[in-house]
XYZ file of C-alpha atoms in Angstrom:
698
model
C 75.423 91.544 129.143
C 75.510 94.019 126.297
C 76.158 91.454 123.632
C 73.840 89.169 121.681
C 70.087 89.079 121.257
C 68.337 90.653 124.237
C 65.319 89.523 126.233
C 63.024 91.149 123.655
C 64.382 88.796 121.013
C 65.840 91.801 119.150
C 69.294 93.229 118.581
C 69.767 96.556 120.376
C 71.740 99.241 118.528
C 73.082 102.599 119.668
C 72.851 104.773 116.520
C 74.964 107.910 116.928
C 74.499 111.003 114.759
C 76.102 114.433 114.507
C 74.204 117.493 113.346
C 71.668 115.370 111.472
C 68.980 112.956 112.667
C 66.393 113.580 114.023
C 66.794 117.374 114.034
C 67.989 118.329 110.548
C 66.769 117.124 107.132
C 69.130 115.671 104.564
C 70.461 112.419 103.142
C 71.970 111.108 106.386
C 68.768 111.846 108.284
C 66.718 110.107 105.590
C 68.956 107.053 105.938
C 68.654 107.073 109.756
C 64.884 107.440 109.610
C 64.582 104.496 107.237
C 66.787 102.347 109.473
C 64.920 102.996 112.719
C 61.481 102.574 111.125
C 62.069 99.686 108.761
C 64.404 97.345 110.655
C 61.749 95.794 112.882
C 64.218 93.255 114.305
C 66.276 96.012 115.929
C 65.688 98.129 119.031
C 67.402 101.474 118.396
C 68.621 104.110 120.809
C 69.481 107.332 118.945
C 72.416 109.286 120.427
C 72.152 112.674 118.716
C 74.978 115.221 118.939
C 73.402 118.648 118.322
C 75.038 121.983 117.681
C 72.056 123.834 119.199
C 69.560 122.505 121.792
C 66.771 124.740 120.489
C 66.489 123.188 117.008
C 63.069 121.605 116.483
C 62.887 117.865 115.942
C 62.158 117.140 112.262
C 61.584 113.376 112.383
C 59.204 111.344 114.526
C 60.903 108.357 116.128
C 59.125 105.001 116.314
C 57.401 104.162 119.572
C 59.891 102.705 122.024
C 62.964 104.245 120.358
C 64.981 106.123 122.978
C 66.587 109.484 122.165
C 69.700 110.837 123.902
C 70.249 114.525 123.048
C 73.744 115.995 123.480
C 73.921 119.738 122.669
C 77.438 121.110 122.252
C 76.555 124.816 122.229
C 73.684 126.885 123.618
C 73.851 125.608 127.202
C 75.241 127.263 130.309
C 75.703 124.009 132.188
C 77.233 121.063 130.286
C 75.010 118.750 132.342
C 71.740 120.464 131.352
C 70.894 117.704 128.890
C 71.428 114.924 131.415
C 68.421 113.231 132.953
C 69.576 113.578 136.544
C 68.503 115.311 139.724
C 69.828 118.714 140.722
C 71.274 117.136 143.850
C 73.392 114.819 141.688
C 74.872 117.781 139.791
C 75.359 119.712 143.027
C 77.177 116.878 144.780
C 79.326 116.307 141.700
C 80.417 119.941 141.847
C 81.125 119.677 145.568
C 83.343 116.643 145.016
C 85.360 118.418 142.310
C 87.819 120.133 144.610
C 91.073 121.852 143.673
C 92.935 118.796 144.926
C 90.893 116.485 142.674
C 91.526 118.740 139.678
C 95.234 118.945 140.428
C 95.779 115.249 141.118
C 93.293 113.567 138.785
C 91.976 115.847 136.039
C 95.067 117.845 135.089
C 97.160 114.789 134.119
C 94.293 113.615 131.869
C 93.826 117.104 130.411
C 97.546 117.447 129.627
C 97.531 114.097 127.799
C 94.416 115.155 125.877
C 95.970 118.406 124.629
C 99.255 116.692 123.792
C 97.432 114.128 121.693
C 95.370 116.769 119.891
C 98.375 118.856 118.819
C 100.626 115.883 118.007
C 101.458 115.349 114.341
C 101.512 111.566 114.699
C 98.543 110.053 116.475
C 98.221 106.898 118.570
C 94.478 106.138 118.347
C 94.640 103.264 120.847
C 96.277 105.440 123.507
C 93.695 108.120 122.687
C 90.896 105.575 123.107
C 92.094 104.634 126.586
C 92.373 108.322 127.488
C 88.784 108.960 126.350
C 87.563 106.167 128.638
C 89.615 107.522 131.554
C 88.010 110.944 131.058
C 84.575 109.336 130.769
C 85.140 107.528 134.080
C 86.377 110.736 135.720
C 83.281 112.703 134.677
C 81.065 109.934 136.020
C 82.059 111.131 139.502
C 83.188 114.723 139.010
C 81.790 117.863 137.404
C 82.707 118.664 133.815
C 82.366 122.454 134.019
C 84.168 122.904 137.334
C 87.050 120.783 136.054
C 87.512 122.626 132.758
C 86.920 126.123 134.160
C 89.594 125.791 136.836
C 92.355 128.443 136.643
C 94.844 125.573 136.955
C 93.562 124.165 133.658
C 93.894 127.522 131.888
C 97.454 127.972 133.129
C 98.366 124.423 132.115
C 96.844 124.962 128.671
C 98.804 128.180 128.051
C 102.007 126.471 129.117
C 101.372 123.440 126.867
C 100.654 125.584 123.807
C 103.684 127.834 124.330
C 105.906 124.770 124.653
C 104.365 123.342 121.480
C 104.992 126.578 119.553
C 108.675 126.410 120.491
C 108.922 122.812 119.230
C 109.712 122.965 115.475
C 108.621 119.337 114.990
C 105.022 120.250 115.878
C 104.800 123.198 113.468
C 102.277 125.106 115.576
C 101.838 128.798 114.637
C 102.007 131.407 117.405
C 98.481 132.040 118.769
C 97.045 135.307 120.025
C 94.907 135.389 123.169
C 91.708 135.039 121.130
C 92.993 131.863 119.481
C 93.992 130.381 122.822
C 90.539 130.997 124.282
C 88.747 129.773 121.148
C 90.758 126.554 120.879
C 90.256 125.662 124.531
C 86.568 126.442 124.038
C 86.434 123.886 121.239
C 87.907 121.223 123.491
C 85.413 122.132 126.231
C 82.414 121.994 123.874
C 83.256 119.004 121.667
C 84.230 116.680 124.489
C 81.008 117.308 126.403
C 79.944 114.185 124.504
C 81.940 112.065 126.977
C 80.129 113.780 129.828
C 77.034 111.829 128.767
C 76.290 108.258 129.954
C 76.618 105.705 127.148
C 73.854 103.054 127.140
C 74.713 99.361 126.861
C 73.535 97.805 123.610
C 74.347 94.816 121.417
C 76.059 96.927 118.736
C 76.976 100.597 118.335
C 76.613 102.276 114.932
C 78.135 105.675 114.137
C 76.781 107.589 111.153
C 80.121 109.354 110.575
C 83.802 109.030 111.510
C 83.321 112.071 113.687
C 82.751 113.135 117.290
C 79.576 111.048 117.318
C 81.893 108.008 117.245
C 83.167 108.756 120.779
C 80.250 106.954 122.513
C 80.931 103.921 120.294
C 84.591 103.870 121.334
C 83.630 104.149 125.006
C 81.127 101.289 124.682
C 83.686 99.109 122.934
C 86.354 99.551 125.613
C 84.062 99.488 128.639
C 81.495 96.889 127.612
C 83.110 95.025 124.702
C 80.380 96.302 122.353
C 81.192 95.873 118.641
C 81.361 99.093 116.625
C 79.964 99.585 113.090
C 80.949 102.773 111.257
C 78.981 104.038 108.250
C 80.595 106.745 106.127
C 78.121 108.686 103.988
C 80.654 111.310 103.033
C 84.325 111.417 103.945
C 84.240 113.438 107.160
C 87.918 114.397 107.118
C 87.755 115.575 103.499
C 84.609 117.583 104.177
C 86.262 119.297 107.144
C 89.300 120.202 105.031
C 86.952 121.776 102.466
C 85.012 123.598 105.165
C 88.098 124.952 106.948
C 89.516 126.333 103.716
C 86.568 128.752 103.563
C 86.364 129.874 107.193
C 89.322 132.231 107.314
C 90.573 131.182 110.733
C 94.026 132.333 111.896
C 96.847 129.871 111.279
C 96.908 128.512 114.838
C 93.158 127.816 114.919
C 93.255 126.128 111.517
C 96.112 123.879 112.615
C 94.575 123.111 116.001
C 91.122 122.294 114.642
C 92.294 120.055 111.813
C 94.550 118.119 114.207
C 91.661 117.734 116.635
C 89.445 116.408 113.841
C 92.257 114.171 112.595
C 92.594 112.650 116.074
C 88.879 111.863 116.235
C 88.743 110.467 112.691
C 91.792 108.246 113.353
C 90.110 107.014 116.517
C 86.967 105.991 114.639
C 88.858 104.171 111.891
C 91.127 102.345 114.354
C 88.390 101.142 116.732
C 85.573 100.291 114.303
C 85.009 96.566 113.778
C 83.383 97.169 110.395
C 83.719 100.273 108.229
C 80.883 100.534 105.714
C 81.132 103.437 103.287
C 78.091 103.967 101.092
C 80.173 103.735 97.907
C 83.534 102.447 96.697
C 84.638 106.012 96.000
C 84.926 106.664 99.741
C 87.171 103.644 100.281
C 90.058 105.533 98.671
C 90.308 107.658 101.798
C 89.556 104.840 104.211
C 92.258 102.603 102.774
C 94.774 105.377 103.411
C 93.499 106.011 106.941
C 93.649 102.370 108.066
C 95.838 99.402 107.128
C 93.190 96.844 108.165
C 91.332 96.824 104.858
C 89.471 93.596 105.620
C 87.121 95.626 107.848
C 85.896 97.742 104.905
C 82.599 96.562 103.427
C 80.590 98.844 101.143
C 76.833 99.032 101.778
C 75.057 101.171 99.197
C 72.236 103.475 100.224
C 68.886 102.039 99.259
C 65.656 103.767 98.257
C 62.116 102.432 98.612
C 61.204 101.757 94.989
C 57.545 101.251 95.927
C 56.963 104.997 96.203
C 57.973 105.377 92.556
C 55.829 102.561 91.145
C 52.936 104.941 90.555
C 55.086 107.718 89.092
C 53.482 109.137 85.950
C 55.186 110.366 82.794
C 53.513 113.766 82.702
C 53.515 116.230 79.843
C 54.844 119.593 81.021
C 53.803 122.930 79.527
C 57.421 124.090 79.797
C 60.715 122.170 79.575
C 61.457 121.527 83.247
C 64.589 120.655 85.216
C 64.191 119.372 88.793
C 66.855 119.583 91.501
C 66.331 117.963 94.894
C 69.025 119.411 97.144
C 69.208 121.453 100.313
C 70.260 125.088 99.929
C 73.865 124.693 101.011
C 77.228 125.792 99.534
C 78.294 122.163 99.094
C 75.361 121.699 96.666
C 76.616 124.662 94.573
C 73.153 126.113 93.967
C 74.841 129.318 92.770
C 76.492 127.287 90.016
C 73.128 125.745 89.149
C 71.586 129.224 88.834
C 74.370 130.284 86.460
C 73.793 127.103 84.429
C 70.058 127.943 84.331
C 70.920 131.331 82.836
C 72.966 129.625 80.101
C 70.199 127.093 79.350
C 67.580 129.861 79.081
C 69.576 131.481 76.294
C 69.057 128.309 74.226
C 65.612 127.285 75.555
C 63.828 130.529 76.602
C 60.802 128.900 78.292
C 62.824 126.468 80.454
C 62.118 126.363 84.187
C 64.193 125.036 87.106
C 62.391 123.740 90.218
C 64.637 123.452 93.296
C 63.228 121.323 96.138
C 65.139 121.396 99.416
C 65.362 122.885 102.884
C 67.497 125.928 103.618
C 70.440 124.787 105.733
C 72.535 127.982 105.364
C 70.287 131.095 105.388
C 73.027 133.489 104.208
C 73.719 131.246 101.238
C 70.009 131.163 100.417
C 69.978 134.969 100.363
C 72.974 134.948 98.024
C 71.093 132.577 95.718
C 68.035 134.826 95.686
C 70.218 137.852 94.914
C 71.811 136.049 91.960
C 68.383 135.054 90.605
C 67.337 138.709 90.648
C 70.632 139.886 89.209
C 70.303 137.500 86.245
C 66.562 138.229 85.911
C 65.656 134.566 86.401
C 62.587 135.094 88.631
C 60.382 133.301 86.073
C 62.957 130.571 85.442
C 64.304 129.445 88.831
C 61.785 128.585 91.557
C 62.709 127.622 95.125
C 59.956 125.209 96.139
C 61.110 124.463 99.698
C 61.386 121.073 101.330
C 59.076 118.316 100.110
C 57.934 115.080 101.687
C 56.713 113.701 98.336
C 59.871 113.062 96.337
C 58.060 111.079 93.641
C 55.704 113.978 92.979
C 58.647 116.394 92.840
C 60.378 114.360 90.136
C 57.104 114.011 88.215
C 57.271 117.762 87.636
C 60.473 117.513 85.596
C 61.760 116.249 82.283
C 65.350 116.073 83.533
C 66.917 115.785 87.005
C 70.083 117.668 87.928
C 72.673 117.596 90.722
C 75.274 120.385 90.909
C 77.176 119.449 94.099
C 80.903 120.060 94.553
C 81.133 117.133 97.005
C 78.944 114.087 97.621
C 79.106 110.579 98.994
C 76.399 108.412 97.454
C 73.478 110.842 97.188
C 69.922 109.671 97.756
C 68.697 112.239 95.263
C 70.510 110.492 92.399
C 69.085 107.062 93.242
C 65.618 108.574 93.710
C 65.817 110.275 90.308
C 66.925 106.965 88.764
C 63.970 105.101 90.297
C 61.678 107.877 89.041
C 62.918 107.070 85.538
C 64.464 110.492 84.933
C 67.388 111.275 82.689
C 70.083 112.838 84.864
C 72.847 115.409 84.494
C 75.183 115.488 87.481
C 78.573 116.712 88.543
C 81.088 113.867 88.715
C 81.664 113.867 92.470
C 81.834 111.149 95.131
C 79.945 107.982 94.293
C 77.679 109.560 91.655
C 79.465 107.761 88.807
C 79.074 104.451 90.689
C 75.361 105.059 90.935
C 74.741 106.233 87.380
C 77.159 104.036 85.489
C 76.549 104.951 81.836
C 72.883 105.873 82.338
C 73.395 109.620 82.846
C 75.568 112.574 81.846
C 78.486 113.469 84.125
C 80.227 116.857 84.077
C 83.083 118.368 86.125
C 82.039 120.170 89.343
C 82.117 123.945 89.433
C 81.603 124.367 85.654
C 78.168 125.877 84.923
C 78.761 125.794 81.154
C 79.351 122.009 81.165
C 76.247 121.523 83.319
C 74.199 123.675 80.950
C 75.473 121.801 77.878
C 74.350 118.456 79.358
C 70.901 119.824 80.229
C 70.415 121.374 76.777
C 71.353 118.086 75.131
C 68.711 116.131 77.065
C 65.979 118.772 76.921
C 66.305 118.913 73.122
C 66.308 115.130 72.653
C 63.148 113.361 73.990
C 64.268 109.952 72.683
C 67.612 110.098 74.483
C 65.844 111.325 77.629
C 63.452 108.385 77.601
C 66.182 105.806 76.948
C 68.477 107.139 79.665
C 65.623 107.389 82.150
C 64.550 103.769 81.621
C 68.131 102.487 81.804
C 68.687 104.417 85.027
C 65.556 102.949 86.588
C 66.526 99.389 85.626
C 69.980 99.873 87.111
C 68.588 101.249 90.388
C 66.117 98.378 90.733
C 68.971 95.892 90.336
C 71.441 97.532 92.714
C 69.990 100.160 95.027
C 66.700 99.021 96.506
C 65.888 99.645 100.130
C 65.347 95.943 100.816
C 68.890 95.110 99.714
C 70.412 97.873 101.837
C 68.433 96.976 104.979
C 69.306 93.305 104.580
C 73.011 94.188 104.437
C 72.814 96.246 107.639
C 70.842 93.563 109.467
C 73.433 90.981 108.459
C 76.190 93.297 109.703
C 74.442 93.655 113.076
C 73.997 89.894 113.352
C 77.597 89.216 112.336
C 78.983 91.670 114.882
C 76.628 90.556 117.657
C 77.779 86.942 117.465
C 81.485 87.738 117.148
C 83.880 87.048 120.018
C 83.718 89.696 122.773
C 86.437 92.319 122.571
C 89.255 92.408 125.104
C 90.530 95.629 126.688
C 93.332 97.361 124.825
C 95.746 97.422 127.767
C 97.027 93.914 128.582
C 97.351 94.535 132.324
C 93.718 95.668 132.536
C 92.502 92.149 131.864
C 94.022 90.993 135.201
C 92.107 93.546 137.258
C 89.237 92.268 139.398
C 86.623 94.235 141.284
C 87.258 93.208 144.886
C 83.965 94.730 146.006
C 82.048 92.391 143.713
C 84.070 89.434 144.925
C 83.432 90.259 148.575
C 79.730 90.692 147.830
C 79.692 87.270 146.201
C 81.481 85.808 149.213
C 79.077 87.440 151.665
C 76.053 86.205 149.731
C 77.447 82.693 149.874
C 77.810 83.043 153.643
C 80.905 82.664 155.760
C 81.862 79.392 157.397
C 80.599 79.150 160.981
C 83.890 77.865 162.275
C 87.412 78.300 160.978
C 90.290 75.971 161.774
C 93.853 77.247 161.873
C 95.636 78.085 158.655
C 97.748 74.930 158.799
C 94.868 72.610 159.672
C 93.647 70.446 156.767
C 89.970 70.552 155.962
C 88.084 67.269 156.261
C 85.449 66.141 153.818
C 87.022 67.864 150.834
C 85.590 65.188 148.552
C 82.023 66.199 149.304
C 80.679 69.224 147.424
C 79.273 71.107 150.422
C 82.408 70.527 152.429
C 84.528 71.735 149.525
C 82.482 74.921 149.182
C 82.707 75.587 152.929
C 86.470 75.139 152.774
C 86.733 77.496 149.820
C 84.726 80.183 151.637
C 87.034 79.881 154.631
C 90.205 80.249 152.569
C 88.667 83.199 150.699
C 87.895 84.925 154.027
C 91.488 84.486 155.110
C 92.901 85.560 151.747
C 91.037 88.854 151.624
C 91.603 89.619 155.284
C 95.344 89.182 154.660
C 95.126 91.243 151.463
C 93.378 94.100 153.273
C 96.158 94.056 155.893
C 98.851 94.224 153.218
C 100.142 90.635 153.494
C 100.056 89.879 149.764
C 102.255 86.768 149.749
C 100.213 85.087 152.500
C 96.978 86.137 150.768
C 98.187 84.525 147.562
C 98.800 81.220 149.380
C 95.265 81.234 150.807
C 93.801 81.937 147.353
C 95.639 78.912 145.965
C 94.159 76.776 148.755
C 90.700 78.182 148.006
C 91.000 77.215 144.336
C 92.247 73.739 145.196
C 89.399 73.202 147.686
C 86.647 73.630 145.035
C 88.137 73.980 141.549
C 84.711 73.888 139.831
C 82.774 76.322 142.017
C 81.326 79.570 140.592
C 83.837 81.600 142.657
C 86.912 79.862 141.234
C 87.245 81.855 137.966
C 87.161 85.096 139.978
C 89.740 83.766 142.421
C 91.992 82.780 139.544
C 91.683 86.224 137.986
C 92.680 87.822 141.284
C 95.597 85.421 141.580
C 96.701 86.550 138.134
C 96.536 90.171 139.247
C 98.784 89.456 142.236
C 101.256 87.642 139.974
C 101.327 90.686 137.691
C 102.191 92.855 140.687
C 105.116 90.486 141.347
C 106.210 90.861 137.683
C 105.539 87.152 137.132
C 103.740 87.668 133.825
C 104.155 84.116 132.535
C 102.433 82.596 135.557
C 99.787 85.322 135.476
C 99.019 84.530 131.859
C 98.761 80.804 132.591
C 96.438 81.435 135.558
C 94.286 83.758 133.492
C 93.887 81.168 130.757
C 92.800 78.639 133.380
C 90.339 81.192 134.775
C 88.841 81.756 131.350
C 88.496 78.027 130.717
C 86.837 77.518 134.117
C 84.453 80.391 133.504
C 83.531 79.067 130.055
C 82.909 75.599 131.467
C 80.569 76.988 134.127
C 78.708 79.086 131.578
C 78.193 76.148 129.261
C 76.891 74.004 132.121
C 74.333 76.706 132.912
C 73.553 77.009 129.224
C 72.951 73.270 128.892
C 70.616 73.258 131.904
C 68.530 76.139 130.539
C 68.378 74.597 127.076
C 67.166 71.271 128.464
C 64.414 73.058 130.375
C 63.451 75.034 127.271
C 63.156 71.956 125.063
C 61.109 70.191 127.743
C 58.682 73.120 127.793
C 58.510 73.035 123.984
C 57.555 69.349 124.121
C 54.547 70.359 126.253
C 53.576 73.093 123.764
C 54.728 75.985 125.991
C 56.491 77.747 123.123
C 56.641 81.378 124.436
C 58.155 80.218 127.719
C 60.491 77.817 125.903
C 61.707 80.564 123.570
C 62.405 82.910 126.492
C 64.507 80.253 128.243
C 66.363 79.375 125.066
C 67.212 83.056 124.464
C 68.709 83.154 127.950
C 70.702 80.023 127.142
C 72.127 81.636 123.998
C 73.053 84.843 125.845
C 74.996 82.947 128.528
C 77.718 81.654 126.172
C 77.395 82.916 122.619
C 80.620 81.221 121.504
C 79.336 77.777 122.514
C 79.193 75.169 119.727
C 75.546 74.579 120.670
C 74.449 78.128 119.795
C 73.689 77.410 116.092
C 71.353 74.594 117.120
C 69.658 76.828 119.696
C 69.186 79.589 117.084
C 67.642 77.126 114.656
C 65.274 75.885 117.380
C 64.345 79.480 118.201
C 63.628 80.133 114.532
C 61.282 77.153 114.425
C 59.545 78.177 117.670
C 58.917 81.719 116.444
C 57.704 80.431 113.091
C 55.224 78.172 114.910
C 54.101 81.175 116.967
C 53.549 83.217 113.799
C 56.334 85.700 114.677
C 57.918 85.768 111.234
C 60.323 88.660 111.802
C 61.815 87.061 114.907
C 62.028 83.729 113.124
C 63.883 85.387 110.258
C 66.326 87.100 112.616
C 67.161 83.860 114.439
C 67.587 82.102 111.092
C 70.037 84.804 109.996
C 71.970 84.404 113.221
C 71.998 80.615 112.780
C 73.318 80.936 109.230
C 76.085 83.302 110.273
C 77.269 81.290 113.276
C 76.955 77.910 111.614
C 78.575 78.791 108.283
C 79.379 75.602 106.407
C 79.572 73.435 109.515
C 75.847 72.704 109.562
C 75.331 72.575 105.825
C 74.130 76.186 105.579
C 75.671 78.615 103.156
C 77.468 81.591 104.743
C 75.900 85.037 104.570
C 78.954 86.209 102.709
């Protein structure tokens, strides 16, 4: 099972990223790195969507943390990143015949394109389509399917029909735009050509394409989905597209594609956790289920700033910690530096940050030379010692035109620095009244704030101390990590999710059922169908009778006699209503009733099947728990804890689970495993709530 605490005693989490961790530096990557290193109670698998497979890894993952790399560009074969044999890829290509593409892939592809270009989106239908495509590419080749001439012809036809439909408002594309847009679909959706691991929880770092594996896991495995929003992905894409100069068709196509993916994330996530309340303004518009929104602020390790020194600087110094990127408006900061120098000639600006857009960095260097600021503005590159960087300055500055809840602001606060920042994103939430806020894109306002602080040491000191006190109260790393751990625990103990399509819940894997029947062994002799079975009151006789009726039922079903098969299934259930096979039989009975359009009976049978299955699980759970407690009485605590974990995993909605979690907490405490004991205690508190006299985590 994917749900609950695993055999290691830890929660397993699939952390999905896009263009960030562990290959690119920045705030999101810093957050990811903290999570995977500091949450010792969690086993992470990082699912990293990369733009380029040749980018060097910037962050070292903890030992035992798995990394799944999914490059979207820079590969000839979409399956290059997959850990599979050449023969597997070869056979997949051989299976992907023209007939398969025509009969199976094209209908899925047509639905995909129609959903992308639609003005109104149905995220739940889109979710089911994504899973259907994922299942298709499990057996068939991604490249052969998409590169088929049939697909190209279908795509041209779909787009031309869309252009003629005034309700869709699609501009007329040229041939370049057609090829480019189909190329986007081919590249972006290579994500669903990648196997999705089973974990306890999935956690997307953006409402973006990296959320697709989380959606797949939720629908296929019932895995709960946590979405963290550092920025507002949709807003950032709008800003980015406005500067790219694409033709009208490509702009429309790409924003509708992004809109479809963002809608999908918001609709399927079980908890949406923006890093500031500012972001919730967008999220409340994008979803009407506001109870799922729970802000978790970014936290910073205050320990690294405890030894920060208040240094005297030979020159008035402003420090900026920001990557060299248009969204950080470094050009605006340079213009502000020019204005400050006119008032304070010996001022210097130190800019710490990696270059994420080389052309923009060159533009910044050109502006520095043009304004003759070579002795005023210094690009110091990326630093791993943030505390030391802030020690170099009297004032910290942020000039961004868009932010979420920037780490650099909280870090500057913990360093005790007075801050001047543009009023964007969650900056005002972070600073409160402990800093100076100015409008974005106004170098003069930024310069005025910096001049005010640089010329007033008393105000600088007061603001810096107030900022540090505020950060210590609200934005520590410990608080943030605790909130995420509680979210994982809460989601892991929630009720398993049901498939989105009602009919899907009646489907049963007949292969698995036959395997179960064969393992049980067929009856050595079989009386006629009308002959009653003797000894039905004895357990072995009842099981033998059930096996016989199951044999008959599935033989009749294979031959197409569905009504007669249904009768034999009923007899099989009646022969041994409490056997392990009965819930599966009932589920198959429900499926046959659905085929007959008898939905009311099917629903009633399914409910009985679920009750039977739950009863069997709880019996197994009770047996394991009794064995575990007996071992504990003899002092065999490691073995007892292992058995009790298995008992919890069998039926996590059982009323006994809180007691088991509390016992596990005590066992681990006695064994000296404090982190495991704490995790089980957290789980106990969440499941028990007020029922056991423990205050809820909320």
